């Protein structure tokens, strides 16, 4: 039986980053993956979704060309071709990761990994005699899968998950109902609307993107309405059925029971940790709900067995999984953790983009900190006017007494690129005045940050 310093189950961002980091520390590593290297992010999540959203932005740009005197005509969008191109992007990234793993002499085992006693991992690759390997340390990084709530009729055959969409199970549809107005729901709503599918979002809470700033959710709903995307909040789905080749969704809102029909339903209520088949009989780590419970060093209740990424993390983001992977490998190698995980920026790739980091004034108050928000609406920002972008804003929060930046909320073009300026500011404890002392290039979307900072400074002075 071959032995390694580290055996990692799962080849997504958490898994392959853990393997790469382990190799950099001089540890021998093996990676076990039953599907494609890159996991959900590369193959069925971040990368193909953002590729499709890039296409949708180009479609929207083409539709604006008439106002610039350029006449265009497109009879139909080839959705299958768009999906195929997004898969090409994913395949390229996947290939690059595999080449990196090979260059570092990391062994890749294809098959489902199941943790046995004595740190043995059994790999089911479809052969009669499964392969077994042993690791001095085991890192569990099996990831997550789409969650399906117990709604009557959810198995009627007309309900899709984001995996189904991105794997091309269905390419053409005239209408779609999306259950869930979180990140997955709003991003795919924007894509499908751009290619001519009628979209209705049903969200159970009181706004879209309920985990973010209230103004963001309100803005998204307003922009969606202008673009023809219907969204119903406080809508509780009570049943789904197939009728005459369509899906019929029953939901309640404002004490009314309503029905809506569409070709398909996309269930986008989140993802759950994938633990099925991960543990042999008699191997059972402590759990925290559906997540594997870990300590600050990612150690499970099983000695020498660690868990990272979506399997154990409260925040299911690629950059969180990758950070945990680097830190976990460092722990195993007896080194200092290289990444500070205390501050996590999050991005939503709608149009315009959304990016958030740190606390707003309301969250600061809940933590016992007196804080103030400053804001700039980008209606007069040159780049925003050139691109004819929807209503955009930058909101920045600072502590009242120290004037230190506590967080930022951006809803503007390139927000996902701009947010790192504020992540660094919160990390470094920069004040409003220090942020204002920087010169920002013109014309850019980012220069509106100075307007928000000036507004924040004036509010702090009151």
Tab-separated table of C-alpha atoms in Angstrom:
chain	number	residue	atom	x	y	z
A	1	UNK	CA	0.000	0.000	0.000
A	2	UNK	CA	1.429	3.355	-1.025
A	3	UNK	CA	1.807	5.911	1.765
A	4	UNK	CA	1.914	9.706	1.655
A	5	UNK	CA	2.443	12.535	4.088
A	6	UNK	CA	-0.928	13.941	3.035
A	7	UNK	CA	-3.903	12.350	1.265
A	8	UNK	CA	-6.614	14.759	0.148
A	9	UNK	CA	-10.138	13.626	-0.748
A	10	UNK	CA	-11.644	16.098	-3.193
A	11	UNK	CA	-10.052	17.915	-6.131
A	12	UNK	CA	-11.842	21.261	-5.929
A	13	UNK	CA	-10.225	24.569	-4.886
A	14	UNK	CA	-9.766	23.383	-1.298
A	15	UNK	CA	-8.331	20.035	-2.387
A	16	UNK	CA	-5.950	21.037	-5.141
A	17	UNK	CA	-4.732	24.104	-3.229
A	18	UNK	CA	-4.028	21.859	-0.219
A	19	UNK	CA	-2.085	19.474	-2.455
A	20	UNK	CA	-0.053	22.276	-4.044
A	21	UNK	CA	0.704	23.906	-0.687
A	22	UNK	CA	1.679	20.554	0.832
A	23	UNK	CA	4.110	19.949	-2.023
A	24	UNK	CA	5.612	23.399	-1.551
A	25	UNK	CA	6.340	22.440	2.062
A	26	UNK	CA	8.139	19.319	0.855
A	27	UNK	CA	5.360	16.897	1.810
A	28	UNK	CA	4.379	13.984	-0.429
A	29	UNK	CA	0.741	14.368	-1.465
A	30	UNK	CA	-1.996	12.409	-3.196
A	31	UNK	CA	-5.253	13.857	-4.497
A	32	UNK	CA	-8.409	11.734	-4.833
A	33	UNK	CA	-11.201	13.010	-7.102
A	34	UNK	CA	-14.126	11.088	-8.578
A	35	UNK	CA	-15.130	13.706	-11.147
A	36	UNK	CA	-13.124	16.520	-12.748
A	37	UNK	CA	-10.164	18.262	-11.133
A	38	UNK	CA	-11.219	21.784	-10.200
A	39	UNK	CA	-14.435	20.692	-8.490
A	40	UNK	CA	-17.631	22.687	-8.583
A	41	UNK	CA	-15.956	26.086	-8.946
A	42	UNK	CA	-14.093	25.314	-12.147
A	43	UNK	CA	-16.530	22.890	-13.732
A	44	UNK	CA	-20.065	23.621	-12.500
A	45	UNK	CA	-19.876	26.903	-10.593
A	46	UNK	CA	-17.802	30.089	-10.532
A	47	UNK	CA	-15.964	29.777	-13.844
A	48	UNK	CA	-18.731	28.602	-16.230
A	49	UNK	CA	-21.266	30.892	-14.546
A	50	UNK	CA	-19.023	33.938	-14.937
A	51	UNK	CA	-18.264	32.946	-18.533
A	52	UNK	CA	-22.008	32.900	-19.266
A	53	UNK	CA	-22.445	36.236	-17.496
A	54	UNK	CA	-19.623	37.665	-19.608
A	55	UNK	CA	-21.554	36.557	-22.693
A	56	UNK	CA	-24.736	38.124	-21.350
A	57	UNK	CA	-22.912	41.430	-20.823
A	58	UNK	CA	-21.743	41.375	-24.453
A	59	UNK	CA	-25.326	40.713	-25.565
A	60	UNK	CA	-26.486	43.684	-23.485
A	61	UNK	CA	-23.713	45.820	-24.986
A	62	UNK	CA	-24.818	44.840	-28.484
A	63	UNK	CA	-28.378	45.855	-27.665
A	64	UNK	CA	-27.114	49.331	-26.718
A	65	UNK	CA	-25.270	49.888	-29.987
A	66	UNK	CA	-28.243	51.517	-31.704
A	67	UNK	CA	-27.904	54.526	-29.422
A	68	UNK	CA	-24.340	54.942	-30.673
A	69	UNK	CA	-25.411	54.847	-34.317
A	70	UNK	CA	-24.410	51.228	-34.903
A	71	UNK	CA	-27.199	49.101	-36.377
A	72	UNK	CA	-27.191	45.438	-35.366
A	73	UNK	CA	-29.525	42.518	-35.841
A	74	UNK	CA	-29.456	39.143	-34.099
A	75	UNK	CA	-32.186	36.655	-34.910
A	76	UNK	CA	-31.370	34.236	-32.127
A	77	UNK	CA	-28.835	33.515	-29.396
A	78	UNK	CA	-27.262	30.063	-29.718
A	79	UNK	CA	-27.410	29.035	-26.075
A	80	UNK	CA	-25.797	25.658	-26.671
A	81	UNK	CA	-22.805	27.437	-28.211
A	82	UNK	CA	-22.545	29.750	-25.208
A	83	UNK	CA	-22.508	26.763	-22.862
A	84	UNK	CA	-19.935	25.001	-25.022
A	85	UNK	CA	-17.667	28.063	-24.939
A	86	UNK	CA	-17.976	28.307	-21.156
A	87	UNK	CA	-16.987	24.639	-20.923
A	88	UNK	CA	-13.935	25.386	-23.082
A	89	UNK	CA	-12.882	28.024	-20.570
A	90	UNK	CA	-13.386	25.545	-17.719
A	91	UNK	CA	-11.461	22.859	-19.606
A	92	UNK	CA	-8.527	25.222	-20.091
A	93	UNK	CA	-8.365	26.080	-16.394
A	94	UNK	CA	-8.808	22.428	-15.455
A	95	UNK	CA	-5.919	21.474	-17.716
A	96	UNK	CA	-3.685	24.127	-16.186
A	97	UNK	CA	-4.411	22.808	-12.676
A	98	UNK	CA	-3.676	19.231	-13.698
A	99	UNK	CA	-0.366	20.282	-15.258
A	100	UNK	CA	0.585	22.129	-12.063
A	101	UNK	CA	-0.216	19.069	-9.944
A	102	UNK	CA	1.869	16.831	-12.197
A	103	UNK	CA	4.787	19.273	-12.151
A	104	UNK	CA	4.828	19.044	-8.349
A	105	UNK	CA	4.776	15.207	-8.424
A	106	UNK	CA	1.353	15.055	-6.805
A	107	UNK	CA	-0.320	11.721	-7.524
A	108	UNK	CA	-3.913	11.955	-8.782
A	109	UNK	CA	-6.279	9.054	-8.106
A	110	UNK	CA	-9.529	8.948	-10.061
A	111	UNK	CA	-12.483	7.642	-8.084
A	112	UNK	CA	-14.543	8.215	-4.984
A	113	UNK	CA	-12.498	8.380	-1.806
A	114	UNK	CA	-13.802	6.749	1.374
A	115	UNK	CA	-11.985	7.166	4.686
A	116	UNK	CA	-11.287	3.867	6.473
A	117	UNK	CA	-9.628	3.091	9.781
A	118	UNK	CA	-5.913	3.815	10.322
A	119	UNK	CA	-5.860	6.711	7.836
A	120	UNK	CA	-6.511	4.411	4.897
A	121	UNK	CA	-8.419	5.865	1.939
A	122	UNK	CA	-10.209	3.402	-0.304
A	123	UNK	CA	-10.733	4.595	-3.863
A	124	UNK	CA	-13.720	3.289	-5.788
A	125	UNK	CA	-12.767	3.642	-9.448
A	126	UNK	CA	-15.244	1.111	-10.785
A	127	UNK	CA	-12.817	-1.795	-10.620
A	128	UNK	CA	-13.531	-5.013	-8.744
A	129	UNK	CA	-10.594	-4.469	-6.362
A	130	UNK	CA	-10.600	-0.869	-5.079
A	131	UNK	CA	-7.227	0.816	-4.639
A	132	UNK	CA	-6.152	1.692	-1.095
A	133	UNK	CA	-3.604	4.291	-0.029
A	134	UNK	CA	-2.605	5.618	3.377
A	135	UNK	CA	-1.818	9.135	4.561
A	136	UNK	CA	-0.043	10.248	7.706
A	137	UNK	CA	-2.516	13.102	7.490
A	138	UNK	CA	-5.902	13.162	5.773
A	139	UNK	CA	-7.548	16.307	4.443
A	140	UNK	CA	-11.256	16.050	3.661
A	141	UNK	CA	-12.246	18.497	0.917
A	142	UNK	CA	-15.228	16.803	-0.708
A	143	UNK	CA	-17.102	20.065	-1.330
A	144	UNK	CA	-20.838	20.580	-1.614
A	145	UNK	CA	-23.775	19.807	-3.897
A	146	UNK	CA	-27.005	21.698	-4.674
A	147	UNK	CA	-29.541	21.527	-1.877
A	148	UNK	CA	-33.107	20.513	-2.688
A	149	UNK	CA	-35.696	21.515	-0.059
A	150	UNK	CA	-38.545	19.106	0.819
A	151	UNK	CA	-41.096	20.739	-1.470
A	152	UNK	CA	-43.856	18.377	-2.680
A	153	UNK	CA	-43.270	17.597	-6.353
A	154	UNK	CA	-39.671	18.790	-6.479
A	155	UNK	CA	-38.841	15.478	-8.182
A	156	UNK	CA	-41.430	15.967	-10.937
A	157	UNK	CA	-38.796	16.112	-13.680
A	158	UNK	CA	-39.150	19.824	-14.454
A	159	UNK	CA	-36.850	21.009	-11.651
A	160	UNK	CA	-33.208	21.795	-12.384
A	161	UNK	CA	-30.210	22.659	-10.222
A	162	UNK	CA	-27.350	24.973	-11.139
A	163	UNK	CA	-25.300	21.841	-11.890
A	164	UNK	CA	-27.931	20.740	-14.424
A	165	UNK	CA	-27.871	24.164	-16.079
A	166	UNK	CA	-24.087	24.377	-16.315
A	167	UNK	CA	-23.726	20.792	-17.485
A	168	UNK	CA	-26.087	21.571	-20.359
A	169	UNK	CA	-28.965	19.286	-19.401
A	170	UNK	CA	-31.381	21.888	-20.808
A	171	UNK	CA	-30.230	24.695	-23.113
A	172	UNK	CA	-33.373	26.208	-24.632
A	173	UNK	CA	-36.398	27.315	-22.654
A	174	UNK	CA	-38.862	30.154	-23.090
A	175	UNK	CA	-39.634	30.616	-19.403
A	176	UNK	CA	-38.012	29.810	-16.075
A	177	UNK	CA	-39.026	30.078	-12.413
A	178	UNK	CA	-36.097	30.455	-10.016
A	179	UNK	CA	-36.675	29.420	-6.405
A	180	UNK	CA	-34.224	31.441	-4.336
A	181	UNK	CA	-33.054	35.017	-4.752
A	182	UNK	CA	-29.536	34.549	-3.418
A	183	UNK	CA	-26.290	34.791	-5.371
A	184	UNK	CA	-26.886	31.768	-7.619
A	185	UNK	CA	-30.462	32.807	-8.321
A	186	UNK	CA	-29.803	36.426	-9.271
A	187	UNK	CA	-26.721	35.655	-11.363
A	188	UNK	CA	-28.492	33.010	-13.444
A	189	UNK	CA	-31.597	35.209	-13.684
A	190	UNK	CA	-29.484	37.862	-15.380
A	191	UNK	CA	-28.002	35.351	-17.814
A	192	UNK	CA	-31.287	33.735	-18.823
A	193	UNK	CA	-32.991	37.080	-19.253
A	194	UNK	CA	-30.214	38.202	-21.602
A	195	UNK	CA	-30.722	35.202	-23.902
A	196	UNK	CA	-34.484	35.706	-24.155
A	197	UNK	CA	-35.896	33.487	-21.395
A	198	UNK	CA	-38.699	34.956	-19.300
A	199	UNK	CA	-37.614	34.777	-15.663
A	200	UNK	CA	-39.530	34.953	-12.381
A	201	UNK	CA	-37.712	34.750	-9.037
A	202	UNK	CA	-39.497	33.525	-5.901
A	203	UNK	CA	-37.637	34.475	-2.709
A	204	UNK	CA	-38.896	33.450	0.712
A	205	UNK	CA	-37.363	36.355	2.630
A	206	UNK	CA	-38.171	40.060	2.351
A	207	UNK	CA	-35.641	40.982	-0.354
A	208	UNK	CA	-33.313	39.631	-2.992
A	209	UNK	CA	-29.778	38.859	-1.779
A	210	UNK	CA	-31.069	38.759	1.810
A	211	UNK	CA	-27.614	38.226	3.277
A	212	UNK	CA	-26.400	41.587	2.003
A	213	UNK	CA	-27.069	45.282	2.571
A	214	UNK	CA	-30.788	46.074	2.268
A	215	UNK	CA	-30.163	48.753	-0.336
A	216	UNK	CA	-28.385	46.249	-2.561
A	217	UNK	CA	-31.364	43.889	-2.582
A	218	UNK	CA	-33.735	46.772	-3.288
A	219	UNK	CA	-31.543	48.034	-6.140
A	220	UNK	CA	-31.293	44.603	-7.735
A	221	UNK	CA	-35.082	44.188	-7.659
A	222	UNK	CA	-35.574	47.620	-9.259
A	223	UNK	CA	-33.014	46.957	-12.006
A	224	UNK	CA	-34.460	43.510	-12.666
A	225	UNK	CA	-37.939	44.968	-13.047
A	226	UNK	CA	-36.688	47.423	-15.682
A	227	UNK	CA	-35.014	44.551	-17.504
A	228	UNK	CA	-38.175	42.429	-17.477
A	229	UNK	CA	-37.248	40.032	-14.670
A	230	UNK	CA	-40.118	39.530	-12.241
A	231	UNK	CA	-39.294	38.905	-8.597
A	232	UNK	CA	-41.635	38.085	-5.742
A	233	UNK	CA	-40.332	38.328	-2.174
A	234	UNK	CA	-41.887	36.760	0.910
A	235	UNK	CA	-42.968	33.963	-1.410
A	236	UNK	CA	-43.096	30.509	0.177
A	237	UNK	CA	-43.199	27.683	-2.378
A	238	UNK	CA	-45.672	25.013	-1.310
A	239	UNK	CA	-45.714	22.655	-4.268
A	240	UNK	CA	-44.507	21.864	-7.803
A	241	UNK	CA	-46.196	19.721	-10.423
A	242	UNK	CA	-45.873	18.989	-14.129
A	243	UNK	CA	-48.838	19.850	-16.282
A	244	UNK	CA	-49.034	19.832	-20.111
A	245	UNK	CA	-45.263	19.837	-20.478
A	246	UNK	CA	-44.704	22.704	-18.061
A	247	UNK	CA	-43.898	23.173	-14.397
A	248	UNK	CA	-46.613	24.637	-12.207
A	249	UNK	CA	-45.385	26.201	-8.972
A	250	UNK	CA	-47.747	26.948	-6.101
A	251	UNK	CA	-46.627	29.571	-3.614
A	252	UNK	CA	-48.080	31.706	-0.870
A	253	UNK	CA	-47.461	35.414	-0.367
A	254	UNK	CA	-49.351	38.103	1.531
A	255	UNK	CA	-51.848	35.469	2.740
A	256	UNK	CA	-52.652	34.498	-0.850
A	257	UNK	CA	-52.124	31.153	-2.566
A	258	UNK	CA	-50.945	31.683	-6.160
A	259	UNK	CA	-49.746	29.617	-9.108
A	260	UNK	CA	-47.257	30.339	-11.840
A	261	UNK	CA	-46.231	28.279	-14.868
A	262	UNK	CA	-42.946	27.986	-16.755
A	263	UNK	CA	-41.034	25.511	-18.887
A	264	UNK	CA	-38.683	24.691	-16.020
A	265	UNK	CA	-37.908	25.498	-12.389
A	266	UNK	CA	-34.394	26.238	-11.179
A	267	UNK	CA	-33.917	25.441	-7.488
A	268	UNK	CA	-31.242	27.844	-6.243
A	269	UNK	CA	-31.597	27.749	-2.468
A	270	UNK	CA	-27.944	26.972	-1.747
A	271	UNK	CA	-25.578	24.034	-1.443
A	272	UNK	CA	-24.984	21.441	1.267
A	273	UNK	CA	-21.764	19.621	2.274
A	274	UNK	CA	-21.192	16.362	0.422
A	275	UNK	CA	-20.636	13.637	3.003
A	276	UNK	CA	-22.318	10.666	1.285
A	277	UNK	CA	-19.824	7.826	0.824
A	278	UNK	CA	-17.040	9.795	2.495
A	279	UNK	CA	-16.782	7.656	5.638
A	280	UNK	CA	-16.673	3.888	6.096
A	281	UNK	CA	-18.874	2.211	8.689
A	282	UNK	CA	-17.600	3.008	12.153
A	283	UNK	CA	-15.826	6.207	11.037
A	284	UNK	CA	-17.876	9.164	12.211
A	285	UNK	CA	-16.407	12.585	12.973
A	286	UNK	CA	-18.374	15.053	15.047
A	287	UNK	CA	-20.753	17.126	12.960
A	288	UNK	CA	-21.994	20.717	13.233
A	289	UNK	CA	-25.369	20.300	11.557
A	290	UNK	CA	-24.487	19.143	8.060
A	291	UNK	CA	-20.912	20.430	8.255
A	292	UNK	CA	-17.970	18.469	9.603
A	293	UNK	CA	-16.957	20.092	12.890
A	294	UNK	CA	-13.368	21.369	13.045
A	295	UNK	CA	-11.224	23.389	15.430
A	296	UNK	CA	-9.195	26.506	14.593
A	297	UNK	CA	-6.567	24.344	12.915
A	298	UNK	CA	-9.147	22.463	10.771
A	299	UNK	CA	-8.693	19.322	12.883
A	300	UNK	CA	-11.769	17.088	13.091
A	301	UNK	CA	-12.585	14.895	16.071
A	302	UNK	CA	-10.601	12.140	14.308
A	303	UNK	CA	-6.858	12.491	15.073
A	304	UNK	CA	-4.829	13.489	12.035
A	305	UNK	CA	-7.946	14.070	9.923
A	306	UNK	CA	-8.692	17.615	8.759
A	307	UNK	CA	-11.655	19.141	6.909
A	308	UNK	CA	-11.661	22.307	4.809
A	309	UNK	CA	-13.744	24.138	2.208
A	310	UNK	CA	-17.479	23.724	1.767
A	311	UNK	CA	-17.410	20.506	3.789
A	312	UNK	CA	-16.632	22.437	6.970
A	313	UNK	CA	-16.699	26.191	6.313
A	314	UNK	CA	-19.651	28.440	7.166
A	315	UNK	CA	-18.869	30.626	4.138
A	316	UNK	CA	-18.995	28.682	0.881
A	317	UNK	CA	-16.671	30.680	-1.370
A	318	UNK	CA	-13.741	29.569	-3.509
A	319	UNK	CA	-11.342	32.068	-1.995
A	320	UNK	CA	-12.299	30.926	1.511
A	321	UNK	CA	-11.671	27.289	0.548
A	322	UNK	CA	-8.305	28.164	-1.005
A	323	UNK	CA	-7.254	30.189	2.057
A	324	UNK	CA	-8.183	27.331	4.382
A	325	UNK	CA	-6.235	24.925	2.189
A	326	UNK	CA	-3.051	26.993	2.428
A	327	UNK	CA	-3.441	27.370	6.171
A	328	UNK	CA	-4.238	23.697	6.726
A	329	UNK	CA	-1.155	22.603	4.796
A	330	UNK	CA	0.910	24.989	6.907
A	331	UNK	CA	-0.495	23.495	10.117
A	332	UNK	CA	0.410	19.992	8.963
A	333	UNK	CA	3.905	21.155	7.985
A	334	UNK	CA	4.380	22.849	11.363
A	335	UNK	CA	4.508	26.339	9.839
A	336	UNK	CA	2.722	29.606	10.562
A	337	UNK	CA	-0.596	30.077	8.782
A	338	UNK	CA	0.088	32.359	5.791
A	339	UNK	CA	-3.458	33.723	5.307
A	340	UNK	CA	-5.580	35.845	7.661
A	341	UNK	CA	-9.109	34.444	7.358
A	342	UNK	CA	-10.821	37.069	9.512
A	343	UNK	CA	-11.983	39.277	6.637
A	344	UNK	CA	-13.705	37.784	3.607
A	345	UNK	CA	-14.796	39.880	0.616
A	346	UNK	CA	-17.806	38.608	-1.320
A	347	UNK	CA	-18.859	39.400	-4.890
A	348	UNK	CA	-21.989	38.960	-6.988
A	349	UNK	CA	-21.618	39.159	-10.762
A	350	UNK	CA	-24.839	40.904	-11.638
A	351	UNK	CA	-24.893	43.990	-13.853
A	352	UNK	CA	-23.662	46.161	-12.250
A	353	UNK	CA	-21.483	44.005	-10.039
A	354	UNK	CA	-21.824	43.830	-6.265
A	355	UNK	CA	-18.970	43.506	-3.788
A	356	UNK	CA	-18.928	43.708	0.006
A	357	UNK	CA	-16.369	43.454	2.776
A	358	UNK	CA	-16.373	44.096	6.510
A	359	UNK	CA	-19.234	45.687	8.457
A	360	UNK	CA	-21.848	48.315	7.697
A	361	UNK	CA	-23.089	50.734	10.376
A	362	UNK	CA	-25.952	48.454	11.408
A	363	UNK	CA	-23.658	45.439	11.841
A	364	UNK	CA	-21.143	47.586	13.698
A	365	UNK	CA	-23.850	48.759	16.109
A	366	UNK	CA	-24.768	45.146	16.793
A	367	UNK	CA	-21.127	44.583	17.712
A	368	UNK	CA	-21.156	47.572	20.082
A	369	UNK	CA	-19.293	49.928	17.746
A	370	UNK	CA	-20.581	53.408	16.931
A	371	UNK	CA	-20.144	53.763	13.177
A	372	UNK	CA	-21.231	55.969	10.290
A	373	UNK	CA	-21.973	55.239	6.618
A	374	UNK	CA	-20.916	57.521	3.774
A	375	UNK	CA	-22.287	57.092	0.271
A	376	UNK	CA	-21.859	58.205	-3.328
A	377	UNK	CA	-24.353	57.525	-6.110
A	378	UNK	CA	-22.536	57.245	-9.437
A	379	UNK	CA	-25.067	59.158	-11.552
A	380	UNK	CA	-22.419	61.767	-12.476
A	381	UNK	CA	-19.427	59.413	-12.646
A	382	UNK	CA	-17.878	59.697	-16.102
A	383	UNK	CA	-17.285	55.979	-16.722
A	384	UNK	CA	-20.783	55.115	-15.509
A	385	UNK	CA	-22.291	57.657	-17.900
A	386	UNK	CA	-20.145	56.420	-20.802
A	387	UNK	CA	-21.220	52.814	-20.242
A	388	UNK	CA	-24.891	53.703	-19.565
A	389	UNK	CA	-24.755	51.537	-16.461
A	390	UNK	CA	-27.797	51.096	-14.185
A	391	UNK	CA	-28.090	52.967	-10.893
A	392	UNK	CA	-24.894	52.397	-8.953
A	393	UNK	CA	-23.472	53.370	-5.584
A	394	UNK	CA	-20.508	53.016	-3.233
A	395	UNK	CA	-21.138	52.951	0.511
A	396	UNK	CA	-18.291	53.038	3.038
A	397	UNK	CA	-18.438	52.570	6.828
A	398	UNK	CA	-16.069	54.004	9.435
A	399	UNK	CA	-15.850	53.908	13.219
A	400	UNK	CA	-17.004	57.216	14.705
A	401	UNK	CA	-14.226	57.682	17.241
A	402	UNK	CA	-11.163	56.491	15.332
A	403	UNK	CA	-12.437	57.218	11.781
A	404	UNK	CA	-11.026	53.807	10.748
A	405	UNK	CA	-12.623	52.082	7.757
A	406	UNK	CA	-14.762	49.148	8.905
A	407	UNK	CA	-16.250	47.997	5.620
A	408	UNK	CA	-17.625	48.846	2.196
A	409	UNK	CA	-20.611	47.975	0.001
A	410	UNK	CA	-20.210	48.492	-3.734
A	411	UNK	CA	-22.814	48.139	-6.457
A	412	UNK	CA	-21.124	49.426	-9.586
A	413	UNK	CA	-19.215	48.288	-12.649
A	414	UNK	CA	-15.924	46.513	-11.764
A	415	UNK	CA	-16.936	46.287	-8.104
A	416	UNK	CA	-15.258	42.874	-7.825
A	417	UNK	CA	-11.932	44.466	-8.784
A	418	UNK	CA	-12.331	47.628	-6.689
A	419	UNK	CA	-13.281	45.858	-3.437
A	420	UNK	CA	-9.681	44.836	-2.662
A	421	UNK	CA	-8.845	48.493	-1.982
A	422	UNK	CA	-11.282	48.401	0.921
A	423	UNK	CA	-10.300	44.917	2.087
A	424	UNK	CA	-6.736	46.187	2.450
A	425	UNK	CA	-7.991	49.348	4.186
A	426	UNK	CA	-9.890	47.361	6.818
A	427	UNK	CA	-6.922	45.020	7.347
A	428	UNK	CA	-4.518	47.914	7.745
A	429	UNK	CA	-6.840	50.027	9.899
A	430	UNK	CA	-6.701	52.956	7.490
A	431	UNK	CA	-8.667	56.093	8.319
A	432	UNK	CA	-10.975	58.056	6.068
A	433	UNK	CA	-8.334	60.768	5.698
A	434	UNK	CA	-5.666	58.247	4.711
A	435	UNK	CA	-7.970	56.834	2.056
A	436	UNK	CA	-8.740	60.348	0.781
A	437	UNK	CA	-5.039	61.148	0.489
A	438	UNK	CA	-4.705	58.695	-2.405
A	439	UNK	CA	-4.969	59.906	-6.014
A	440	UNK	CA	-7.342	57.776	-8.086
A	441	UNK	CA	-7.141	57.832	-11.886
A	442	UNK	CA	-9.737	59.611	-14.017
A	443	UNK	CA	-12.021	58.576	-15.559
A	444	UNK	CA	-12.662	55.383	-13.596
A	445	UNK	CA	-15.500	53.845	-11.645
A	446	UNK	CA	-13.169	53.695	-8.658
A	447	UNK	CA	-12.785	57.483	-8.394
A	448	UNK	CA	-16.355	57.587	-7.040
A	449	UNK	CA	-14.860	56.078	-3.872
A	450	UNK	CA	-13.427	59.528	-3.146
A	451	UNK	CA	-16.939	61.009	-3.307
A	452	UNK	CA	-18.176	58.397	-0.831
A	453	UNK	CA	-15.218	59.048	1.450
A	454	UNK	CA	-15.838	62.807	1.404
A	455	UNK	CA	-19.472	62.208	2.286
A	456	UNK	CA	-18.353	59.881	5.073
A	457	UNK	CA	-15.894	62.467	6.421
A	458	UNK	CA	-18.634	65.135	6.517
A	459	UNK	CA	-20.973	62.782	8.400
A	460	UNK	CA	-18.265	61.850	10.892
A	461	UNK	CA	-17.697	65.570	11.590
A	462	UNK	CA	-21.327	66.161	12.559
